Short mmCIF file of C-alpha atoms in Angstrom, two decimals:
data_model
loop_
_atom_site.label_atom_id
_atom_site.label_comp_id
_atom_site.label_asym_id
_atom_site.label_seq_id
_atom_site.Cartn_x
_atom_site.Cartn_y
_atom_site.Cartn_z
CA MET A 1 -34.93 10.31 -20.63
CA THR A 2 -36.25 13.83 -20.96
CA ARG A 3 -38.54 12.76 -23.76
CA VAL A 4 -40.40 10.14 -21.71
CA PHE A 5 -40.29 12.02 -18.44
CA ALA A 6 -42.98 14.48 -19.38
CA PRO A 7 -45.67 12.00 -20.34
CA LEU A 8 -44.85 9.66 -17.41
CA ALA A 9 -45.15 12.47 -15.04
CA CYS A 10 -48.42 13.57 -16.51
CA LEU A 11 -49.48 9.74 -16.15
CA ALA A 12 -48.23 9.65 -12.57
CA MET A 13 -50.29 12.90 -11.61
CA ALA A 14 -53.57 11.35 -13.26
CA LEU A 15 -53.03 8.04 -11.41
CA PHE A 16 -53.01 10.05 -8.03
CA ALA A 17 -55.80 12.18 -8.93
CA ALA A 18 -57.79 9.10 -9.81
CA ALA A 19 -56.37 7.19 -6.71
CA PRO A 20 -58.83 8.81 -4.07
CA ALA A 21 -61.90 7.75 -6.37
CA VAL A 22 -60.55 4.36 -6.85
CA VAL A 23 -59.84 3.70 -3.01
CA ALA A 24 -63.41 5.25 -2.31
CA ASN A 25 -64.89 2.91 -4.55
CA ALA A 26 -62.98 -0.16 -3.05
CA PRO A 27 -65.39 -2.39 -0.57
CA ALA A 28 -65.30 -1.36 2.72
CA GLU A 29 -63.55 -3.50 5.26
CA ALA A 30 -65.94 -5.34 7.61
CA THR A 31 -64.32 -4.42 11.13
CA MET A 32 -62.35 -1.44 10.63
CA GLY A 33 -64.42 0.57 8.11
CA LEU A 34 -63.15 3.79 6.84
CA VAL A 35 -59.93 3.80 8.42
CA GLN A 36 -58.68 0.51 6.77
CA ARG A 37 -58.56 2.65 3.39
CA ILE A 38 -55.26 4.21 4.48
CA PHE A 39 -53.85 0.84 3.91
CA TYR A 40 -53.83 1.78 0.06
CA TYR A 41 -51.17 4.48 0.68
CA HIS A 42 -49.52 3.05 3.56
CA VAL A 43 -48.46 -0.46 2.14
CA PRO A 44 -47.31 0.89 -1.15
CA SER A 45 -45.05 3.44 0.48
CA ALA A 46 -43.78 0.74 2.70
CA MET A 47 -42.96 -1.69 -0.03
CA LEU A 48 -41.09 1.18 -1.96
CA MET A 49 -39.23 2.22 1.03
CA PHE A 50 -37.75 -1.36 1.37
CA VAL A 51 -36.95 -1.51 -2.35
CA SER A 52 -35.29 1.82 -2.23
CA ALA A 53 -33.20 0.55 0.70
CA VAL A 54 -32.12 -2.45 -1.14
CA VAL A 55 -31.29 -0.34 -4.30
CA CYS A 56 -29.24 1.99 -2.02
CA GLY A 57 -27.33 -1.01 -0.14
CA THR A 58 -26.73 -2.56 -3.46
CA ALA A 59 -25.46 0.67 -5.01
CA SER A 60 -23.39 1.61 -2.24
CA ALA A 61 -21.65 -2.12 -2.13
CA ALA A 62 -21.08 -1.66 -6.10
CA TYR A 63 -19.39 1.72 -5.15
CA LEU A 64 -17.23 0.57 -2.38
CA PHE A 65 -15.81 -2.60 -4.17
CA ARG A 66 -15.98 -1.44 -7.88
CA ARG A 67 -15.23 2.19 -7.39
CA SER A 68 -18.22 3.00 -9.62
CA ALA A 69 -19.11 6.81 -9.50
CA ALA A 70 -22.27 6.16 -11.21
CA ALA A 71 -23.37 3.57 -8.52
CA ASP A 72 -22.51 6.30 -5.60
CA ARG A 73 -24.79 8.72 -7.40
CA LEU A 74 -27.70 6.00 -7.70
CA ALA A 75 -27.16 5.19 -3.76
CA SER A 76 -27.45 8.79 -3.12
CA ALA A 77 -30.66 9.31 -4.73
CA ALA A 78 -32.17 5.90 -3.45
CA GLY A 79 -31.18 6.94 0.20
CA GLU A 80 -33.07 10.30 -0.09
CA LEU A 81 -36.27 8.34 -1.19
CA VAL A 82 -36.00 5.88 1.60
CA VAL A 83 -36.24 8.83 4.01
CA VAL A 84 -39.29 10.29 1.86
CA PHE A 85 -41.16 7.14 1.30
CA GLY A 86 -40.39 6.24 5.08
CA LEU A 87 -42.01 9.67 6.29
CA ILE A 88 -45.14 8.63 4.51
CA VAL A 89 -45.00 5.06 5.95
CA LEU A 90 -44.36 6.51 9.59
CA ALA A 91 -47.13 9.05 9.34
CA THR A 92 -49.85 6.97 8.03
CA GLY A 93 -49.00 4.22 10.24
CA PRO A 94 -49.80 5.78 13.50
CA LEU A 95 -52.88 7.32 12.08
CA TRP A 96 -54.50 3.81 11.37
CA ALA A 97 -52.94 2.38 14.58
CA ARG A 98 -54.62 4.94 16.68
CA LYS A 99 -58.02 3.63 15.39
CA ALA A 100 -57.38 -0.14 14.99
CA TRP A 101 -55.22 -0.60 18.19
CA GLY A 102 -56.18 2.38 20.28
CA VAL A 103 -52.47 3.79 20.48
CA TRP A 104 -50.53 5.54 18.20
CA TRP A 105 -47.30 3.90 18.51
CA ASP A 106 -46.34 0.21 19.69
CA TRP A 107 -42.89 -1.10 20.00
CA ASP A 108 -44.05 -4.03 17.55
CA ALA A 109 -41.61 -5.76 15.34
CA ARG A 110 -42.52 -4.05 11.90
CA LEU A 111 -42.73 -0.93 13.51
CA THR A 112 -39.38 -0.97 15.34
CA SER A 113 -37.90 -2.27 12.02
CA SER A 114 -39.09 0.35 9.81
CA LEU A 115 -38.29 3.11 12.33
CA LEU A 116 -34.68 1.75 12.53
CA LEU A 117 -34.36 1.51 8.79
CA TRP A 118 -35.52 5.15 8.47
CA LEU A 119 -33.05 6.23 11.29
CA MET A 120 -30.21 4.42 9.46
CA PHE A 121 -30.99 6.23 6.25
CA ALA A 122 -31.49 9.53 8.01
CA ALA A 123 -28.16 9.14 9.64
CA TYR A 124 -27.00 8.17 5.94
CA LEU A 125 -28.20 11.50 4.58
CA LEU A 126 -26.53 13.54 7.49
CA VAL A 127 -23.21 11.93 6.67
CA ARG A 128 -23.45 12.73 3.30
CA ARG A 129 -24.44 16.17 3.93
CA TYR A 130 -22.09 16.97 6.80
CA GLY A 131 -19.16 14.46 6.52
CA GLY A 132 -17.13 16.76 4.57
CA PRO A 133 -14.68 15.19 1.83
CA GLY A 134 -14.72 11.50 1.63
CA SER A 135 -18.03 11.05 3.04
CA GLU A 136 -19.24 8.89 0.16
CA LYS A 137 -17.40 5.97 1.27
CA LEU A 138 -18.57 6.25 5.00
CA ALA A 139 -22.09 6.75 3.78
CA GLY A 140 -21.67 3.70 1.65
CA ALA A 141 -20.49 1.52 4.69
CA MET A 142 -23.66 2.94 6.49
CA ALA A 143 -26.01 1.75 3.79
CA LEU A 144 -24.28 -1.57 3.64
CA PHE A 145 -24.45 -2.21 7.14
CA GLY A 146 -27.79 -0.70 7.42
CA MET A 147 -29.00 -3.19 5.06
CA ALA A 148 -27.39 -6.10 6.89
CA ASN A 149 -29.04 -4.91 9.92
CA VAL A 150 -32.50 -5.28 8.90
CA PRO A 151 -32.88 -9.02 9.44
CA PHE A 152 -31.40 -8.66 13.17
CA VAL A 153 -33.66 -5.82 14.04
CA TYR A 154 -36.68 -7.87 12.69
CA VAL A 155 -35.74 -11.18 14.56
CA SER A 156 -34.91 -9.39 17.98
CA VAL A 157 -38.15 -7.55 17.85
CA ASN A 158 -40.30 -10.29 16.55
CA TYR A 159 -39.24 -12.36 19.37
CA TRP A 160 -40.10 -9.56 21.65
CA ARG A 161 -43.75 -9.12 20.57
CA THR A 162 -45.72 -8.45 17.49
CA LEU A 163 -49.23 -6.83 16.63
CA HIS A 164 -48.90 -5.58 13.06
CA PRO A 165 -51.00 -7.28 10.46
CA LYS A 166 -48.95 -9.96 8.41
CA THR A 167 -47.91 -9.57 4.81
CA SER A 168 -50.23 -12.40 4.03
CA VAL A 169 -53.00 -9.96 4.12
CA ILE A 170 -52.28 -8.90 0.52
CA MET A 171 -52.60 -12.23 -1.07
CA THR A 172 -55.79 -12.75 0.64
CA LEU A 173 -57.55 -9.35 -0.33
CA GLU A 174 -61.01 -9.66 -1.72
CA PRO A 175 -60.99 -8.85 -5.60
CA GLY A 176 -62.62 -5.32 -5.43
CA MET A 177 -59.84 -4.32 -2.91
CA ARG A 178 -57.15 -5.99 -4.69
CA SER A 179 -57.52 -4.04 -7.84
CA ALA A 180 -57.63 -0.60 -5.81
CA PHE A 181 -54.50 -1.87 -3.96
CA TRP A 182 -52.36 -2.79 -7.06
CA PHE A 183 -53.68 0.70 -8.61
CA CYS A 184 -52.19 2.48 -5.76
CA VAL A 185 -48.92 0.43 -5.79
CA SER A 186 -48.52 1.03 -9.51
CA ALA A 187 -49.04 4.76 -8.97
CA PHE A 188 -46.50 4.76 -5.94
CA ALA A 189 -43.98 2.68 -8.09
CA LEU A 190 -44.23 5.28 -10.97
CA LEU A 191 -43.89 7.95 -8.78
CA TYR A 192 -40.86 6.44 -7.24
CA ALA A 193 -39.22 5.56 -10.48
CA LEU A 194 -39.69 9.13 -11.51
CA LEU A 195 -38.24 10.74 -8.46
CA LEU A 196 -35.33 8.48 -8.66
CA ALA A 197 -34.78 9.17 -12.33
CA LEU A 198 -34.98 12.96 -11.73
CA ARG A 199 -32.74 12.83 -8.65
CA LEU A 200 -30.00 10.57 -10.56
CA ARG A 201 -30.13 13.28 -13.38
CA LEU A 202 -29.49 16.11 -10.90
CA GLU A 203 -26.35 14.08 -9.39
CA GLU A 204 -25.02 13.54 -13.03
CA ARG A 205 -25.46 17.23 -13.91
CA ARG A 206 -23.65 18.12 -10.80
CA ALA A 207 -20.77 15.62 -11.39
CA GLU A 208 -20.33 16.94 -15.17
CA ALA A 209 -20.31 20.58 -13.57
CA GLU A 210 -17.89 19.66 -11.16
CA ALA A 211 -15.74 17.81 -13.94
CA LEU A 212 -16.02 21.06 -15.98
CA PHE A 213 -15.10 23.29 -12.99
CA LEU A 214 -11.93 21.24 -12.19
CA ALA A 215 -11.16 21.09 -15.86
CA LEU A 216 -11.18 25.13 -16.00
CA ASP A 217 -8.83 25.21 -12.77
CA GLU A 218 -6.10 23.24 -14.74
CA MET B 1 -2.50 -11.86 13.46
CA ARG B 2 1.07 -10.70 14.77
CA VAL B 3 0.22 -7.41 13.27
CA ALA B 4 -2.64 -6.96 14.95
CA TRP B 5 -0.98 -8.30 18.32
CA ALA B 6 1.70 -5.54 17.58
CA ILE B 7 -0.94 -2.80 17.40
CA LEU B 8 -2.64 -3.88 20.46
CA ARG B 9 0.86 -3.74 22.55
CA LYS B 10 1.65 -0.34 20.81
CA ASP B 11 -1.66 1.10 22.00
CA ALA B 12 -1.36 -0.62 25.41
CA ALA B 13 2.07 0.92 25.74
CA VAL B 14 0.84 4.28 24.87
CA GLU B 15 -2.05 4.05 27.45
CA MET B 16 0.18 2.71 30.20
CA ARG B 17 2.03 5.91 30.31
CA SER B 18 -0.88 8.17 30.94
CA ARG B 19 -3.82 5.83 31.45
CA GLU B 20 -6.01 8.83 30.22
CA ILE B 21 -8.44 6.83 28.13
CA VAL B 22 -9.09 4.18 30.83
CA TYR B 23 -9.52 6.45 33.80
CA THR B 24 -11.71 9.00 31.88
CA THR B 25 -13.85 6.30 30.26
CA VAL B 26 -14.22 4.40 33.46
CA PHE B 27 -15.19 7.45 35.42
CA PHE B 28 -17.37 8.52 32.58
CA ALA B 29 -19.17 5.18 32.70
CA ALA B 30 -19.48 5.33 36.62
CA SER B 31 -20.98 8.89 36.37
CA CYS B 32 -23.45 7.71 33.79
CA VAL B 33 -24.77 4.95 36.09
CA LEU B 34 -24.94 7.61 38.86
CA VAL B 35 -27.26 9.88 36.86
CA PHE B 36 -29.47 6.90 35.91
CA ALA B 37 -29.52 5.90 39.68
CA PHE B 38 -30.84 9.43 40.55
CA ALA B 39 -33.29 9.37 37.96
CA LEU B 40 -34.82 5.90 38.34
CA VAL B 41 -34.48 4.66 41.74
CA ARG B 42 -37.39 5.95 43.88
CA GLU B 43 -37.69 5.28 47.58
CA GLY B 44 -34.91 2.61 47.43
CA ARG B 45 -36.73 0.52 44.67
CA ALA B 46 -35.25 0.81 41.06
CA MET B 47 -37.78 -0.05 38.03
CA PRO B 48 -37.88 -3.57 36.91
CA ASP B 49 -35.20 -4.46 34.59
CA ALA B 50 -33.66 -1.02 35.20
CA ALA B 51 -30.25 -2.85 36.15
CA ALA B 52 -29.81 -4.44 32.71
CA ALA B 53 -30.96 -1.34 30.80
CA ILE B 54 -28.48 0.89 32.61
CA LEU B 55 -25.62 -1.46 32.26
CA TRP B 56 -25.89 -1.63 28.54
CA ILE B 57 -26.44 2.18 28.20
CA ALA B 58 -23.30 2.89 30.28
CA VAL B 59 -21.49 0.44 27.99
CA ALA B 60 -22.74 1.87 24.85
CA PHE B 61 -22.06 5.42 25.95
CA SER B 62 -18.54 5.00 27.27
CA GLY B 63 -17.83 2.85 24.21
CA THR B 64 -18.56 5.41 21.79
CA LEU B 65 -16.39 7.98 23.91
CA GLY B 66 -13.54 5.47 24.06
CA LEU B 67 -13.80 4.86 20.45
CA GLY B 68 -13.65 8.61 19.74
CA ARG B 69 -10.62 9.07 21.99
CA THR B 70 -8.56 6.09 20.64
CA PHE B 71 -8.79 7.17 17.11
CA GLU B 72 -8.17 10.93 18.11
CA ARG B 73 -4.85 10.06 19.30
CA GLU B 74 -3.90 8.41 15.96
CA ARG B 75 -5.24 11.62 14.31
CA TYR B 76 -3.46 14.15 16.28
CA THR B 77 -0.01 12.59 15.50
CA ASP B 78 -1.17 11.76 11.97
CA THR B 79 0.03 8.07 12.75
CA LEU B 80 -3.05 6.36 11.21
CA ARG B 81 -1.29 7.07 7.90
CA ALA B 82 1.71 5.22 8.94
CA LEU B 83 -0.27 2.28 10.32
CA MET B 84 -2.02 2.22 6.77
CA LEU B 85 1.42 2.40 4.88
CA ALA B 86 2.80 -0.73 7.06
CA PRO B 87 3.62 -3.42 4.69
CA SER B 88 0.81 -5.71 6.26
CA ASP B 89 -2.70 -6.68 5.68
CA ARG B 90 -5.20 -3.90 6.21
CA PRO B 91 -7.68 -5.97 8.09
CA ALA B 92 -4.75 -6.65 10.75
CA VAL B 93 -5.03 -3.12 11.80
CA TYR B 94 -8.61 -3.34 12.17
CA VAL B 95 -8.32 -6.41 14.26
CA GLY B 96 -5.54 -4.78 16.53
CA LYS B 97 -7.74 -1.79 16.98
CA LEU B 98 -10.66 -3.95 17.89
CA LEU B 99 -8.81 -5.96 20.41
CA GLY B 100 -7.69 -2.94 22.09
CA MET B 101 -11.27 -1.63 22.06
CA LEU B 102 -12.35 -4.89 23.62
CA VAL B 103 -9.77 -4.73 26.27
CA LEU B 104 -10.82 -1.38 27.31
CA LEU B 105 -14.40 -2.03 27.44
CA ALA B 106 -13.86 -5.21 29.56
CA ILE B 107 -12.22 -2.97 32.14
CA VAL B 108 -15.16 -0.58 31.91
CA GLU B 109 -17.54 -3.55 32.34
CA ALA B 110 -15.57 -5.07 35.14
CA ALA B 111 -15.85 -1.48 37.09
CA LEU B 112 -19.60 -1.13 36.11
CA LEU B 113 -20.78 -4.41 37.30
CA PRO B 114 -20.32 -3.78 41.04
CA LEU B 115 -21.83 -0.50 40.86
CA ILE B 116 -24.84 -2.07 39.35
CA ALA B 117 -25.02 -4.54 41.94
CA LEU B 118 -24.83 -1.84 44.48
CA PHE B 119 -27.31 0.73 43.33
CA PHE B 120 -29.98 -1.36 41.76
CA ALA B 121 -29.49 -4.43 43.95
CA ALA B 122 -29.13 -6.65 40.91
CA PRO B 123 -28.06 -10.42 41.53
CA ILE B 124 -25.05 -10.23 39.29
CA THR B 125 -23.66 -13.35 40.93
CA ALA B 126 -26.71 -15.50 40.14
CA SER B 127 -25.71 -16.88 36.74
CA PRO B 128 -22.34 -15.30 36.34
CA LEU B 129 -21.37 -17.41 33.16
CA TRP B 130 -24.44 -16.16 31.25
CA LEU B 131 -23.84 -12.66 32.22
CA ALA B 132 -20.22 -12.82 31.11
CA ALA B 133 -21.28 -14.46 27.74
CA LEU B 134 -23.86 -12.03 27.01
CA LEU B 135 -21.62 -8.98 27.88
CA ALA B 136 -18.61 -10.42 25.76
CA ALA B 137 -20.75 -11.21 22.72
CA GLY B 138 -22.51 -7.82 22.93
CA THR B 139 -19.26 -5.94 23.37
CA LEU B 140 -17.64 -7.62 20.48
CA GLY B 141 -20.95 -6.62 18.40
CA PHE B 142 -20.78 -3.20 19.38
CA ALA B 143 -17.00 -2.61 19.17
CA SER B 144 -16.81 -4.44 15.67
CA VAL B 145 -19.01 -2.00 13.92
CA GLY B 146 -17.81 0.85 16.35
CA THR B 147 -14.16 0.37 15.42
CA LEU B 148 -14.78 0.22 11.77
CA PHE B 149 -16.95 3.58 11.77
CA ALA B 150 -14.35 5.38 14.07
CA ALA B 151 -11.57 4.47 11.85
CA MET B 152 -13.29 5.88 8.82
CA LEU B 153 -14.47 9.00 10.61
CA VAL B 154 -10.91 9.93 11.55
CA ARG B 155 -10.75 11.84 8.43
CA ALA B 156 -14.48 13.28 8.50
CA ARG B 157 -15.08 16.94 9.63
CA SER B 158 -17.56 16.71 12.56
CA ARG B 159 -16.51 12.96 13.72
CA ASP B 160 -17.52 13.67 17.24
CA VAL B 161 -21.12 13.92 16.31
CA LEU B 162 -21.30 11.58 13.45
CA LEU B 163 -20.00 8.62 15.23
CA PRO B 164 -22.96 8.18 17.59
CA VAL B 165 -25.42 9.14 14.80
CA LEU B 166 -23.91 6.34 12.54
CA LEU B 167 -23.28 3.75 15.47
CA TYR B 168 -26.48 3.86 17.70
CA PRO B 169 -28.92 3.00 14.78
CA ILE B 170 -26.81 0.19 13.80
CA THR B 171 -26.07 -1.30 17.21
CA ILE B 172 -29.73 -1.24 18.23
CA PRO B 173 -30.14 -4.91 17.71
CA VAL B 174 -27.03 -5.57 20.29
CA ILE B 175 -28.55 -3.19 22.80
CA ILE B 176 -31.95 -4.97 22.44
CA ALA B 177 -30.35 -8.34 22.72
CA GLY B 178 -28.16 -7.50 25.60
CA VAL B 179 -30.76 -5.87 27.64
CA ARG B 180 -33.18 -8.54 27.14
CA GLY B 181 -30.90 -11.24 27.79
CA THR B 182 -29.35 -9.54 30.79
CA ALA B 183 -32.68 -8.69 32.14
CA ALA B 184 -33.66 -12.22 31.95
CA ILE B 185 -30.89 -13.36 34.12
CA LEU B 186 -30.94 -10.65 36.54
CA GLN B 187 -34.46 -11.65 37.70
CA PRO B 188 -35.12 -12.96 41.02
CA VAL B 189 -35.37 -16.39 39.05
CA PRO B 190 -32.75 -16.32 36.41
CA ASP B 191 -34.27 -17.20 32.81
CA GLU B 192 -31.50 -19.09 31.43
CA ALA B 193 -33.41 -20.45 28.20
CA MET B 194 -34.21 -16.69 27.38
CA ALA B 195 -30.65 -15.78 27.89
CA ARG B 196 -29.55 -18.40 25.77
CA PHE B 197 -31.60 -17.42 22.66
CA TRP B 198 -30.39 -13.65 23.05
CA ALA B 199 -26.80 -14.94 23.56
CA ALA B 200 -27.21 -16.92 20.26
CA LEU B 201 -28.61 -13.92 18.47
CA LEU B 202 -25.73 -11.89 19.55
CA VAL B 203 -23.19 -14.27 18.59
CA PHE B 204 -24.85 -14.49 15.00
CA PHE B 205 -24.89 -10.63 14.98
CA ASP B 206 -20.99 -10.62 15.90
CA VAL B 207 -20.09 -13.27 13.16
CA VAL B 208 -22.10 -11.20 10.46
CA PHE B 209 -20.75 -8.00 11.51
CA VAL B 210 -17.00 -8.98 12.04
CA THR B 211 -17.17 -10.56 8.65
CA LEU B 212 -18.57 -7.50 6.99
CA SER B 213 -16.04 -5.13 8.62
CA LEU B 214 -13.05 -7.14 7.60
CA TRP B 215 -14.42 -7.30 4.19
CA THR B 216 -15.12 -3.46 3.78
CA PHE B 217 -12.02 -2.26 5.88
CA GLU B 218 -9.82 -2.47 2.78
CA PRO B 219 -11.82 -0.55 0.29
CA LEU B 220 -13.04 1.81 3.04
CA MET B 221 -9.63 2.93 4.32
CA THR B 222 -8.08 3.16 0.91
CA GLU B 223 -7.74 6.75 -0.21
CA GLN B 224 -8.60 7.75 -3.72
#
């Protein structure tokens, strides 16, 4: 892992360094103009936030039913990344909404469900950090219930009201925008994979150190 | 089911001796409504939909309090371990505790409704069946997740803070559906089609969360 990590990290840095130029060269959107360009950062982060939530929930289920410590480490790493990418989503969203809708925040289906997903995983991290011994299982249950909860939140707020652009927007992008968009998606996906690998490595090292420590005690 | 019934009877017997949890929880729920009444009722008029909102907030708050207390009692005497050691299915223990919680919340709601009607001039008798159905489905959804998390938190260090931290984000769909549905039937002209939609969503939520709880209770409550 360490051998490919450094080149990939350099590649990720290069992608992110080039991203502003790529985004600036993408054609301007007719009605929203400049502010639309935040889309290239907002949507990839949101995609990875949901991917990360699914990774965390699935890994938690594996931990609860299979007792696999590796799955728990993966869940913990993915749980943190949900919160990190969620912060990007929740910061860039209102910036766009202020210009496009005239308000910073609206209790729209997608906004509310993203915020709740973020809250659930923030609670997940709080449990892991402050739950004391045995909190891994509690956190696992939290992630599992959190994942099961997402459709309910979505249906309930969707019925309530909705303003947010549909996901079909991505499929109907014009060519220039599409290439810039997928460029940003790959940059964010690479960053996500690297962070996840790094975080997983840290957890593995920590578990190793703990095992050695326990062995020393005996 | 017999085990669940026995646990419910045991908890009820303990509670009947002191009535501590029932009295304090009902009093807490009533003071919650009072605080909101002072905050929201202006010149004798409440904000629209305030009655439904406060009913559900009071149920959620007092439910959290009740959940913490029920399991605190088990922790204090270390009887949860004994319950877990009993030669029965683990999920039966969960069902017993859940039934106890539902009874407690039903008592709280029975006390809350007249207060809401009194302070917020809410027409609670307009369509009592829908109101009861929404309350029952919502309470089950809230209590099913709550009982599972409270049972797990018994061993955690900062359980008092962590219970609401975990419970509220997860039960927000229940609160949304409960408040919207109740608001629909507490309008001057009750909107029963709307209430039916939200009640259906609540029932769906109940099914998923009770199944998930029964399924995860066993691995969650097993110590390594």
